[in-house]
Amino acid sequence: GQGMNPSNAPMTPVFGRTALVDEILSRSEPVIVLDAPAGMGKSRLLSQIGDRLQVAPHTTSAAPPEGLQATVLWDLPPGCKEAELPECFVLGQRRIIIAKRQHTHLSGLARAVTYRTAIVVDAEALLISQNEAIDFFGADKAADRLGQSGGWPLLACQPEPFVAMEDFLLQEVLSDLDDAELVDLKLLIGGLALPVRQRGHLFPLARVSPDGKLRFAVEALADVLQRAVDLTIRQRIMTPAGAKAIAETYAEHGRIMDAIITFQSAGFNDNALTLFNQAGGLFFIYYQGPTAFDVALAGFPPSYAYQSEIIVLSLALQALKRGDISRARRLLVDRFGDLANDIGSVFASRTLFSREFR
């Protein structure tokens, strides 16, 4: 597609997608929109349609000029955020085939769809089909290519991920995902199946399986994509808003430790403490294990930790588990005063000490 920097672009073999070209040209709607993510072969498909019609695609964000050709081809640039569909196309007076990314808002398209003069082709229609895979790669390799690539044209047509694949994913794919989707993708790569979000942008990397859950679909990219996702998450959590959204998504999926660590890294200690309490509080070690207990406690700054009764009690419990009784006593005295070591005062009927402390 246009979005690839020439220095990053792989030497992808050009496979003729004759059946798909025929299907698109057979549509009766005057306006046909190929709305799909990067790497789905939109530009090459439009070029093949142009070869068939002997029409050169228009490749700027400005609306194509009035012309005499029966069909106009418009390949919107990847960086285009908004463009306008001329009224003659909205009303179905002329025929146009448009390729664009999903984040590009095409003003007038909604009206054209309502008027039934336009159709938006489902992005899944651009995936390499089984028949195409057999034609392109041979019957002996087709199943493996489809299984590893998920039918994503960019990857299916490569023997292996190209050298600059990580840069491509960072610049052309992950940059369009919101913080919650990034976390979803990280967990999907790890093998989890997740509920489908109402407006997700993880296609073609993830697909809805027959059980209605979202699953990772591009096994050949697992390693390089994991690195790219981890790097992007590290960059996003440097902002308070990003860290908060990422931590909340981890918590939503039950990844309590990831959520706590993310909150702590951004200074959201109150949010981290809330999750710590929800995950067991003083009994966190018994629910989450000693390693998680140690990591969670280490993430609270001392100045914050000593203000929280639960954290101080947890630190004292940690010291006891390690056999450091003097540290446990010192922690309690520093936080609660000398009476903390007076059993009578602690268990008196009108004690000042909380139930958790006792």
mmCIF file of C-alpha atoms in Angstrom:
data_model
loop_
_atom_site.group_PDB
_atom_site.id
_atom_site.type_symbol
_atom_site.label_atom_id
_atom_site.label_comp_id
_atom_site.label_asym_id
_atom_site.label_seq_id
_atom_site.Cartn_x
_atom_site.Cartn_y
_atom_site.Cartn_z
ATOM 1 C CA GLY A 1 0.000 0.000 0.000
ATOM 2 C CA GLN A 2 0.955 3.654 -0.212
ATOM 3 C CA GLY A 3 1.646 3.840 3.525
ATOM 4 C CA MET A 4 4.885 1.902 3.333
ATOM 5 C CA ASN A 5 8.106 3.852 3.269
ATOM 6 C CA PRO A 6 10.037 2.747 0.171
ATOM 7 C CA SER A 7 13.006 1.831 2.353
ATOM 8 C CA ASN A 8 10.778 -0.432 4.428
ATOM 9 C CA ALA A 9 8.761 -1.937 1.629
ATOM 10 C CA PRO A 10 9.252 -5.614 0.845
ATOM 11 C CA MET A 11 9.659 -6.876 -2.694
ATOM 12 C CA THR A 12 6.225 -8.437 -2.645
ATOM 13 C CA PRO A 13 5.366 -10.592 -5.655
ATOM 14 C CA VAL A 14 2.406 -9.193 -7.564
ATOM 15 C CA PHE A 15 -0.364 -11.780 -7.782
ATOM 16 C CA GLY A 16 -3.258 -11.111 -10.085
ATOM 17 C CA ARG A 17 -6.515 -11.094 -8.117
ATOM 18 C CA THR A 18 -8.695 -11.666 -11.153
ATOM 19 C CA ALA A 19 -11.697 -13.124 -9.308
ATOM 20 C CA LEU A 20 -11.780 -10.229 -6.839
ATOM 21 C CA VAL A 21 -11.436 -7.663 -9.628
ATOM 22 C CA ASP A 22 -14.317 -9.354 -11.469
ATOM 23 C CA GLU A 23 -16.451 -9.357 -8.316
ATOM 24 C CA ILE A 24 -15.873 -5.658 -7.646
ATOM 25 C CA LEU A 25 -16.536 -4.613 -11.232
ATOM 26 C CA SER A 26 -19.731 -6.670 -11.309
ATOM 27 C CA ARG A 27 -21.280 -4.630 -8.453
ATOM 28 C CA SER A 28 -24.193 -2.481 -9.516
ATOM 29 C CA GLU A 29 -23.625 0.336 -7.018
ATOM 30 C CA PRO A 30 -22.089 3.490 -8.553
ATOM 31 C CA VAL A 31 -19.832 3.992 -5.495
ATOM 32 C CA ILE A 32 -17.704 1.090 -4.238
ATOM 33 C CA VAL A 33 -15.443 1.629 -1.234
ATOM 34 C CA LEU A 34 -12.591 -0.701 -0.263
ATOM 35 C CA ASP A 35 -12.290 0.193 3.428
ATOM 36 C CA ALA A 36 -9.486 -1.802 5.046
ATOM 37 C CA PRO A 37 -6.339 -1.543 7.212
ATOM 38 C CA ALA A 38 -2.754 -1.287 6.000
ATOM 39 C CA GLY A 39 -1.322 -4.228 4.114
ATOM 40 C CA MET A 40 -4.641 -5.483 2.755
ATOM 41 C CA GLY A 41 -3.599 -4.836 -0.847
ATOM 42 C CA LYS A 42 -6.081 -2.027 -1.550
ATOM 43 C CA SER A 43 -3.714 0.005 -3.708
ATOM 44 C CA ARG A 44 -2.553 -2.985 -5.726
ATOM 45 C CA LEU A 45 -6.096 -4.151 -6.198
ATOM 46 C CA LEU A 46 -7.107 -0.688 -7.393
ATOM 47 C CA SER A 47 -4.112 -0.712 -9.725
ATOM 48 C CA GLN A 48 -5.213 -4.034 -11.192
ATOM 49 C CA ILE A 49 -8.714 -2.641 -11.662
ATOM 50 C CA GLY A 50 -7.087 0.345 -13.383
ATOM 51 C CA ASP A 51 -5.159 -1.980 -15.697
ATOM 52 C CA ARG A 52 -8.404 -3.717 -16.607
ATOM 53 C CA LEU A 53 -10.216 -0.420 -17.274
ATOM 54 C CA GLN A 54 -7.147 1.405 -18.598
ATOM 55 C CA VAL A 55 -7.672 4.133 -15.987
ATOM 56 C CA ALA A 56 -4.968 5.583 -13.714
ATOM 57 C CA PRO A 57 -6.022 5.936 -10.048
ATOM 58 C CA HIS A 58 -6.295 9.399 -8.526
ATOM 59 C CA THR A 59 -3.906 9.412 -5.543
ATOM 60 C CA THR A 60 -4.356 12.646 -3.569
ATOM 61 C CA SER A 61 -6.755 13.555 -0.759
ATOM 62 C CA ALA A 62 -8.378 16.216 -2.926
ATOM 63 C CA ALA A 63 -11.497 15.007 -4.720
ATOM 64 C CA PRO A 64 -10.817 13.635 -8.210
ATOM 65 C CA PRO A 65 -11.475 16.126 -11.011
ATOM 66 C CA GLU A 66 -14.398 15.828 -13.353
ATOM 67 C CA GLY A 67 -13.379 13.550 -16.196
ATOM 68 C CA LEU A 68 -14.730 11.679 -19.148
ATOM 69 C CA GLN A 69 -13.811 8.153 -18.034
ATOM 70 C CA ALA A 70 -16.738 5.895 -17.206
ATOM 71 C CA THR A 71 -15.220 4.830 -13.877
ATOM 72 C CA VAL A 72 -13.053 6.933 -11.577
ATOM 73 C CA LEU A 73 -10.500 5.246 -9.290
ATOM 74 C CA TRP A 74 -9.533 7.085 -6.091
ATOM 75 C CA ASP A 75 -6.705 5.792 -3.866
ATOM 76 C CA LEU A 76 -6.773 7.953 -0.739
ATOM 77 C CA PRO A 77 -3.329 8.412 0.906
ATOM 78 C CA PRO A 78 -2.762 6.607 4.235
ATOM 79 C CA GLY A 79 -2.263 9.845 6.173
ATOM 80 C CA CYS A 80 -5.522 11.337 4.958
ATOM 81 C CA LYS A 81 -7.866 11.913 7.909
ATOM 82 C CA GLU A 82 -10.784 13.372 5.991
ATOM 83 C CA ALA A 83 -11.909 13.747 2.390
ATOM 84 C CA GLU A 84 -15.146 14.665 0.657
ATOM 85 C CA LEU A 85 -17.054 12.571 -1.836
ATOM 86 C CA PRO A 86 -18.300 14.880 -4.600
ATOM 87 C CA GLU A 87 -22.074 15.196 -4.864
ATOM 88 C CA CYS A 88 -22.247 13.651 -8.327
ATOM 89 C CA PHE A 89 -21.006 10.377 -6.821
ATOM 90 C CA VAL A 90 -23.212 10.662 -3.736
ATOM 91 C CA LEU A 91 -26.243 10.918 -6.002
ATOM 92 C CA GLY A 92 -25.086 7.989 -8.132
ATOM 93 C CA GLN A 93 -24.592 10.055 -11.268
ATOM 94 C CA ARG A 94 -21.070 8.764 -11.826
ATOM 95 C CA ARG A 95 -19.187 5.597 -10.978
ATOM 96 C CA ILE A 96 -16.174 5.534 -8.639
ATOM 97 C CA ILE A 97 -14.137 2.890 -6.818
ATOM 98 C CA ILE A 98 -12.348 4.147 -3.711
ATOM 99 C CA ALA A 99 -9.593 2.608 -1.586
ATOM 100 C CA LYS A 100 -9.103 4.037 1.898
ATOM 101 C CA ARG A 101 -8.048 3.162 5.420
ATOM 102 C CA GLN A 102 -10.666 2.805 8.105
ATOM 103 C CA HIS A 103 -9.609 5.945 9.981
ATOM 104 C CA THR A 104 -10.217 8.140 6.925
ATOM 105 C CA HIS A 105 -13.581 9.871 7.197
ATOM 106 C CA LEU A 106 -15.157 10.252 3.782
ATOM 107 C CA SER A 107 -17.766 12.975 4.016
ATOM 108 C CA GLY A 108 -20.860 12.157 1.968
ATOM 109 C CA LEU A 109 -20.345 8.385 2.095
ATOM 110 C CA ALA A 110 -22.975 7.855 4.805
ATOM 111 C CA ARG A 111 -25.555 9.631 2.649
ATOM 112 C CA ALA A 112 -24.556 7.620 -0.391
ATOM 113 C CA VAL A 113 -24.976 4.371 1.555
ATOM 114 C CA THR A 114 -28.379 5.583 2.766
ATOM 115 C CA TYR A 115 -29.366 6.426 -0.814
ATOM 116 C CA ARG A 116 -28.151 2.950 -1.826
ATOM 117 C CA THR A 117 -25.770 4.445 -4.347
ATOM 118 C CA ALA A 118 -22.740 3.178 -2.387
ATOM 119 C CA ILE A 119 -21.471 -0.085 -0.916
ATOM 120 C CA VAL A 120 -18.579 -0.490 1.525
ATOM 121 C CA VAL A 121 -16.833 -3.774 0.786
ATOM 122 C CA ASP A 122 -16.112 -5.773 3.938
ATOM 123 C CA ALA A 123 -12.373 -5.830 4.664
ATOM 124 C CA GLU A 124 -12.503 -9.627 4.998
ATOM 125 C CA ALA A 125 -13.297 -9.825 1.286
ATOM 126 C CA LEU A 126 -9.734 -8.657 0.610
ATOM 127 C CA LEU A 127 -8.134 -11.576 2.454
ATOM 128 C CA ILE A 128 -6.386 -14.171 0.304
ATOM 129 C CA SER A 129 -8.948 -16.900 -0.326
ATOM 130 C CA GLN A 130 -8.220 -20.618 -0.312
ATOM 131 C CA ASN A 131 -8.578 -20.820 -4.083
ATOM 132 C CA GLU A 132 -6.250 -17.860 -4.543
ATOM 133 C CA ALA A 133 -3.711 -19.418 -2.172
ATOM 134 C CA ILE A 134 -3.704 -22.608 -4.227
ATOM 135 C CA ASP A 135 -3.247 -20.599 -7.437
ATOM 136 C CA PHE A 136 -0.514 -18.378 -5.957
ATOM 137 C CA PHE A 137 1.493 -20.812 -3.831
ATOM 138 C CA GLY A 138 0.512 -24.276 -5.025
ATOM 139 C CA ALA A 139 -1.689 -26.857 -3.338
ATOM 140 C CA ASP A 140 1.161 -28.153 -1.160
ATOM 141 C CA LYS A 141 1.922 -24.758 0.429
ATOM 142 C CA ALA A 142 -1.460 -23.050 0.382
ATOM 143 C CA ALA A 143 -2.783 -24.305 3.731
ATOM 144 C CA ASP A 144 0.420 -23.425 5.591
ATOM 145 C CA ARG A 145 0.614 -19.924 4.061
ATOM 146 C CA LEU A 146 -3.003 -19.221 4.979
ATOM 147 C CA GLY A 147 -2.611 -20.668 8.461
ATOM 148 C CA GLN A 148 0.495 -18.630 9.273
ATOM 149 C CA SER A 149 -0.649 -15.369 7.688
ATOM 150 C CA GLY A 150 -4.360 -15.523 8.392
ATOM 151 C CA GLY A 151 -4.823 -14.606 4.726
ATOM 152 C CA TRP A 152 -3.419 -11.101 5.273
ATOM 153 C CA PRO A 153 -2.178 -10.251 1.752
ATOM 154 C CA LEU A 154 0.942 -8.393 2.925
ATOM 155 C CA LEU A 155 2.175 -11.394 4.915
ATOM 156 C CA ALA A 156 0.719 -14.208 2.837
ATOM 157 C CA CYS A 157 2.744 -13.042 -0.157
ATOM 158 C CA GLN A 158 6.007 -13.058 1.830
ATOM 159 C CA PRO A 159 7.965 -16.275 2.437
ATOM 160 C CA GLU A 160 8.702 -14.798 5.892
ATOM 161 C CA PRO A 161 8.196 -11.439 7.652
ATOM 162 C CA PHE A 162 10.324 -8.856 5.845
ATOM 163 C CA VAL A 163 13.240 -7.113 7.536
ATOM 164 C CA ALA A 164 11.401 -3.907 8.415
ATOM 165 C CA MET A 165 8.179 -5.625 9.528
ATOM 166 C CA GLU A 166 8.465 -4.301 13.103
ATOM 167 C CA ASP A 167 8.786 -0.713 11.851
ATOM 168 C CA PHE A 168 5.853 -1.276 9.518
ATOM 169 C CA LEU A 169 3.696 -2.574 12.359
ATOM 170 C CA LEU A 170 4.676 0.330 14.630
ATOM 171 C CA GLN A 171 4.048 3.023 12.029
ATOM 172 C CA GLU A 172 1.183 1.653 9.979
ATOM 173 C CA VAL A 173 -0.799 -0.631 12.294
ATOM 174 C CA LEU A 174 -0.271 -0.101 16.016
ATOM 175 C CA SER A 175 -0.323 3.699 15.798
ATOM 176 C CA ASP A 176 -4.019 3.494 14.844
ATOM 177 C CA LEU A 177 -4.998 1.365 17.862
ATOM 178 C CA ASP A 178 -6.288 2.889 21.070
ATOM 179 C CA ASP A 179 -4.762 1.949 24.428
ATOM 180 C CA ALA A 180 -7.363 -0.703 25.261
ATOM 181 C CA GLU A 181 -6.911 -2.404 21.889
ATOM 182 C CA LEU A 182 -3.149 -2.532 22.410
ATOM 183 C CA VAL A 183 -3.633 -4.464 25.649
ATOM 184 C CA ASP A 184 -6.200 -6.705 23.963
ATOM 185 C CA LEU A 185 -3.712 -7.471 21.199
ATOM 186 C CA LYS A 186 -0.941 -8.272 23.691
ATOM 187 C CA LEU A 187 -3.196 -10.754 25.470
ATOM 188 C CA LEU A 188 -4.444 -12.250 22.205
ATOM 189 C CA ILE A 189 -0.879 -12.890 21.058
ATOM 190 C CA GLY A 190 -0.367 -14.677 24.371
ATOM 191 C CA GLY A 191 -3.154 -17.093 23.492
ATOM 192 C CA LEU A 192 -6.185 -15.632 25.259
ATOM 193 C CA ALA A 193 -9.619 -15.436 23.630
ATOM 194 C CA LEU A 194 -11.375 -12.145 24.380
ATOM 195 C CA PRO A 195 -14.850 -10.658 23.996
ATOM 196 C CA VAL A 196 -15.286 -8.604 20.839
ATOM 197 C CA ARG A 197 -15.318 -4.844 21.355
ATOM 198 C CA GLN A 198 -18.110 -2.901 19.705
ATOM 199 C CA ARG A 199 -15.784 -0.968 17.424
ATOM 200 C CA GLY A 200 -12.540 -2.857 17.189
ATOM 201 C CA HIS A 201 -9.622 -2.221 14.854
ATOM 202 C CA LEU A 202 -7.632 -5.427 15.340
ATOM 203 C CA PHE A 203 -8.479 -6.938 11.959
ATOM 204 C CA PRO A 204 -6.624 -8.628 10.264
ATOM 205 C CA LEU A 205 -4.399 -9.469 13.244
ATOM 206 C CA ALA A 206 -7.328 -10.973 15.154
ATOM 207 C CA ARG A 207 -10.612 -12.500 14.012
ATOM 208 C CA VAL A 208 -13.867 -13.588 15.548
ATOM 209 C CA SER A 209 -13.871 -17.375 15.956
ATOM 210 C CA PRO A 210 -16.979 -19.596 15.679
ATOM 211 C CA ASP A 211 -17.489 -19.344 19.458
ATOM 212 C CA GLY A 212 -17.896 -15.570 19.148
ATOM 213 C CA LYS A 213 -14.566 -14.763 20.819
ATOM 214 C CA LEU A 214 -11.724 -12.750 19.343
ATOM 215 C CA ARG A 215 -8.556 -14.768 18.692
ATOM 216 C CA PHE A 216 -5.108 -14.038 17.285
ATOM 217 C CA ALA A 217 -4.972 -14.944 13.593
ATOM 218 C CA VAL A 218 -1.461 -14.242 12.295
ATOM 219 C CA GLU A 219 0.845 -16.785 13.902
ATOM 220 C CA ALA A 220 3.799 -15.957 11.650
ATOM 221 C CA LEU A 221 3.899 -12.481 13.201
ATOM 222 C CA ALA A 222 3.626 -13.495 16.856
ATOM 223 C CA ASP A 223 7.225 -12.734 17.895
ATOM 224 C CA VAL A 224 7.789 -9.518 15.959
ATOM 225 C CA LEU A 225 4.320 -8.234 16.788
ATOM 226 C CA GLN A 226 4.828 -8.954 20.500
ATOM 227 C CA ARG A 227 7.982 -6.840 20.482
ATOM 228 C CA ALA A 228 6.229 -4.011 18.662
ATOM 229 C CA VAL A 229 3.221 -4.103 20.998
ATOM 230 C CA ASP A 230 5.420 -4.115 24.115
ATOM 231 C CA LEU A 231 7.387 -1.116 22.798
ATOM 232 C CA THR A 232 4.185 0.783 22.015
ATOM 233 C CA ILE A 233 2.723 0.068 25.451
ATOM 234 C CA ARG A 234 5.941 1.299 27.105
ATOM 235 C CA GLN A 235 5.624 4.520 25.134
ATOM 236 C CA ARG A 236 1.928 4.968 25.890
ATOM 237 C CA ILE A 237 2.256 4.514 29.668
ATOM 238 C CA MET A 238 4.591 7.504 29.775
ATOM 239 C CA THR A 239 1.481 9.693 29.660
ATOM 240 C CA PRO A 240 -0.998 9.638 32.581
ATOM 241 C CA ALA A 241 -3.980 9.101 30.291
ATOM 242 C CA GLY A 242 -2.306 6.225 28.463
ATOM 243 C CA ALA A 243 -1.159 4.540 31.670
ATOM 244 C CA LYS A 244 -4.618 4.812 33.191
ATOM 245 C CA ALA A 245 -6.365 3.375 30.122
ATOM 246 C CA ILE A 246 -3.855 0.525 29.806
ATOM 247 C CA ALA A 247 -4.036 -0.362 33.504
ATOM 248 C CA GLU A 248 -7.842 -0.311 33.458
ATOM 249 C CA THR A 249 -7.862 -2.657 30.463
ATOM 250 C CA TYR A 250 -5.503 -5.066 32.228
ATOM 251 C CA ALA A 251 -7.840 -5.002 35.232
ATOM 252 C CA GLU A 252 -10.866 -5.541 32.988
ATOM 253 C CA HIS A 253 -9.253 -8.756 31.751
ATOM 254 C CA GLY A 254 -8.293 -9.910 35.242
ATOM 255 C CA ARG A 255 -4.575 -9.164 34.839
ATOM 256 C CA ILE A 256 -4.336 -7.616 38.283
ATOM 257 C CA MET A 257 -0.550 -7.515 38.597
ATOM 258 C CA ASP A 258 -0.091 -5.918 35.182
ATOM 259 C CA ALA A 259 -2.713 -3.334 36.150
ATOM 260 C CA ILE A 260 -1.134 -2.586 39.539
ATOM 261 C CA ILE A 261 2.367 -2.242 38.068
ATOM 262 C CA THR A 262 1.093 0.048 35.296
ATOM 263 C CA PHE A 263 -0.763 2.275 37.754
ATOM 264 C CA GLN A 264 2.305 2.454 39.989
ATOM 265 C CA SER A 265 4.614 3.318 37.094
ATOM 266 C CA ALA A 266 2.478 6.371 36.319
ATOM 267 C CA GLY A 267 2.091 7.456 39.935
ATOM 268 C CA PHE A 268 -1.553 6.389 40.275
ATOM 269 C CA ASN A 269 -0.909 4.858 43.680
ATOM 270 C CA ASP A 270 -4.499 5.236 44.900
ATOM 271 C CA ASN A 271 -5.727 3.234 41.896
ATOM 272 C CA ALA A 272 -3.033 0.628 42.478
ATOM 273 C CA LEU A 273 -3.978 0.355 46.156
ATOM 274 C CA THR A 274 -7.651 -0.062 45.261
ATOM 275 C CA LEU A 275 -6.760 -3.022 43.033
ATOM 276 C CA PHE A 276 -4.415 -4.390 45.703
ATOM 277 C CA ASN A 277 -7.301 -4.375 48.182
ATOM 278 C CA GLN A 278 -9.720 -5.908 45.675
ATOM 279 C CA ALA A 279 -7.202 -8.670 45.010
ATOM 280 C CA GLY A 280 -6.969 -9.625 48.683
ATOM 281 C CA GLY A 281 -5.519 -6.684 50.572
ATOM 282 C CA LEU A 282 -3.857 -8.014 53.712
ATOM 283 C CA PHE A 283 -4.435 -11.531 52.333
ATOM 284 C CA PHE A 284 -3.050 -10.636 48.882
ATOM 285 C CA ILE A 285 -0.129 -13.044 49.370
ATOM 286 C CA TYR A 286 -2.506 -15.994 49.778
ATOM 287 C CA TYR A 287 -4.543 -15.147 46.653
ATOM 288 C CA GLN A 288 -1.786 -13.951 44.310
ATOM 289 C CA GLY A 289 1.328 -15.667 45.661
ATOM 290 C CA PRO A 290 4.498 -14.415 47.367
ATOM 291 C CA THR A 291 6.232 -13.164 44.217
ATOM 292 C CA ALA A 292 3.295 -10.981 43.185
ATOM 293 C CA PHE A 293 2.965 -9.822 46.800
ATOM 294 C CA ASP A 294 6.605 -8.692 46.875
ATOM 295 C CA VAL A 295 6.394 -6.965 43.483
ATOM 296 C CA ALA A 296 3.197 -5.112 44.360
ATOM 297 C CA LEU A 297 4.542 -3.860 47.687
ATOM 298 C CA ALA A 298 7.862 -2.793 46.137
ATOM 299 C CA GLY A 299 5.974 -0.607 43.660
ATOM 300 C CA PHE A 300 4.537 1.687 46.345
ATOM 301 C CA PRO A 301 6.881 4.580 47.261
ATOM 302 C CA PRO A 302 7.780 4.510 50.987
ATOM 303 C CA SER A 303 6.272 7.968 51.535
ATOM 304 C CA TYR A 304 2.946 6.658 50.223
ATOM 305 C CA ALA A 305 3.170 3.187 51.733
ATOM 306 C CA TYR A 306 3.572 4.397 55.314
ATOM 307 C CA GLN A 307 0.340 6.391 55.066
ATOM 308 C CA SER A 308 -1.684 3.256 54.328
ATOM 309 C CA GLU A 309 -2.591 0.889 57.126
ATOM 310 C CA ILE A 310 -3.080 -2.016 54.733
ATOM 311 C CA ILE A 311 0.299 -1.530 53.064
ATOM 312 C CA VAL A 312 2.130 -1.212 56.398
ATOM 313 C CA LEU A 313 0.417 -4.334 57.710
ATOM 314 C CA SER A 314 1.307 -6.132 54.473
ATOM 315 C CA LEU A 315 4.932 -5.026 54.775
ATOM 316 C CA ALA A 316 4.968 -6.312 58.362
ATOM 317 C CA LEU A 317 3.508 -9.632 57.192
ATOM 318 C CA GLN A 318 6.160 -9.758 54.470
ATOM 319 C CA ALA A 319 8.877 -9.219 57.096
ATOM 320 C CA LEU A 320 7.445 -11.995 59.266
ATOM 321 C CA LYS A 321 7.355 -14.375 56.294
ATOM 322 C CA ARG A 322 11.046 -13.618 55.800
ATOM 323 C CA GLY A 323 11.786 -14.216 59.469
ATOM 324 C CA ASP A 324 12.606 -10.554 60.165
ATOM 325 C CA ILE A 325 10.579 -10.052 63.360
ATOM 326 C CA SER A 326 12.419 -6.874 64.379
ATOM 327 C CA ARG A 327 11.550 -5.180 61.078
ATOM 328 C CA ALA A 328 7.906 -6.191 61.472
ATOM 329 C CA ARG A 329 7.779 -4.667 64.949
ATOM 330 C CA ARG A 330 9.545 -1.512 63.797
ATOM 331 C CA LEU A 331 7.090 -1.038 60.944
ATOM 332 C CA LEU A 332 4.124 -1.354 63.297
ATOM 333 C CA VAL A 333 5.559 1.012 65.897
ATOM 334 C CA ASP A 334 6.505 3.619 63.283
ATOM 335 C CA ARG A 335 2.994 3.585 61.867
ATOM 336 C CA PHE A 336 0.815 2.944 64.943
ATOM 337 C CA GLY A 337 2.968 3.990 67.914
ATOM 338 C CA ASP A 338 4.397 2.091 70.887
ATOM 339 C CA LEU A 339 0.994 0.680 71.842
ATOM 340 C CA ALA A 340 1.209 -1.538 68.754
ATOM 341 C CA ASN A 341 3.399 -3.882 70.798
ATOM 342 C CA ASP A 342 1.035 -3.845 73.812
ATOM 343 C CA ILE A 343 -1.247 -6.856 73.474
ATOM 344 C CA GLY A 344 -3.636 -5.538 76.107
ATOM 345 C CA SER A 345 -4.116 -2.250 74.312
ATOM 346 C CA VAL A 346 -4.500 -3.930 70.942
ATOM 347 C CA PHE A 347 -7.295 -6.254 72.098
ATOM 348 C CA ALA A 348 -8.991 -3.940 74.636
ATOM 349 C CA SER A 349 -12.746 -3.554 74.262
ATOM 350 C CA ARG A 350 -12.331 0.100 73.264
ATOM 351 C CA THR A 351 -9.123 -0.319 71.303
ATOM 352 C CA LEU A 352 -8.019 2.266 68.762
ATOM 353 C CA PHE A 353 -6.692 -0.450 66.485
ATOM 354 C CA SER A 354 -8.640 -1.655 63.471
ATOM 355 C CA ARG A 355 -9.950 -5.166 62.938
ATOM 356 C CA GLU A 356 -7.334 -5.690 60.187
ATOM 357 C CA PHE A 357 -4.521 -4.738 62.583
ATOM 358 C CA ARG A 358 -5.786 -7.044 65.331
#
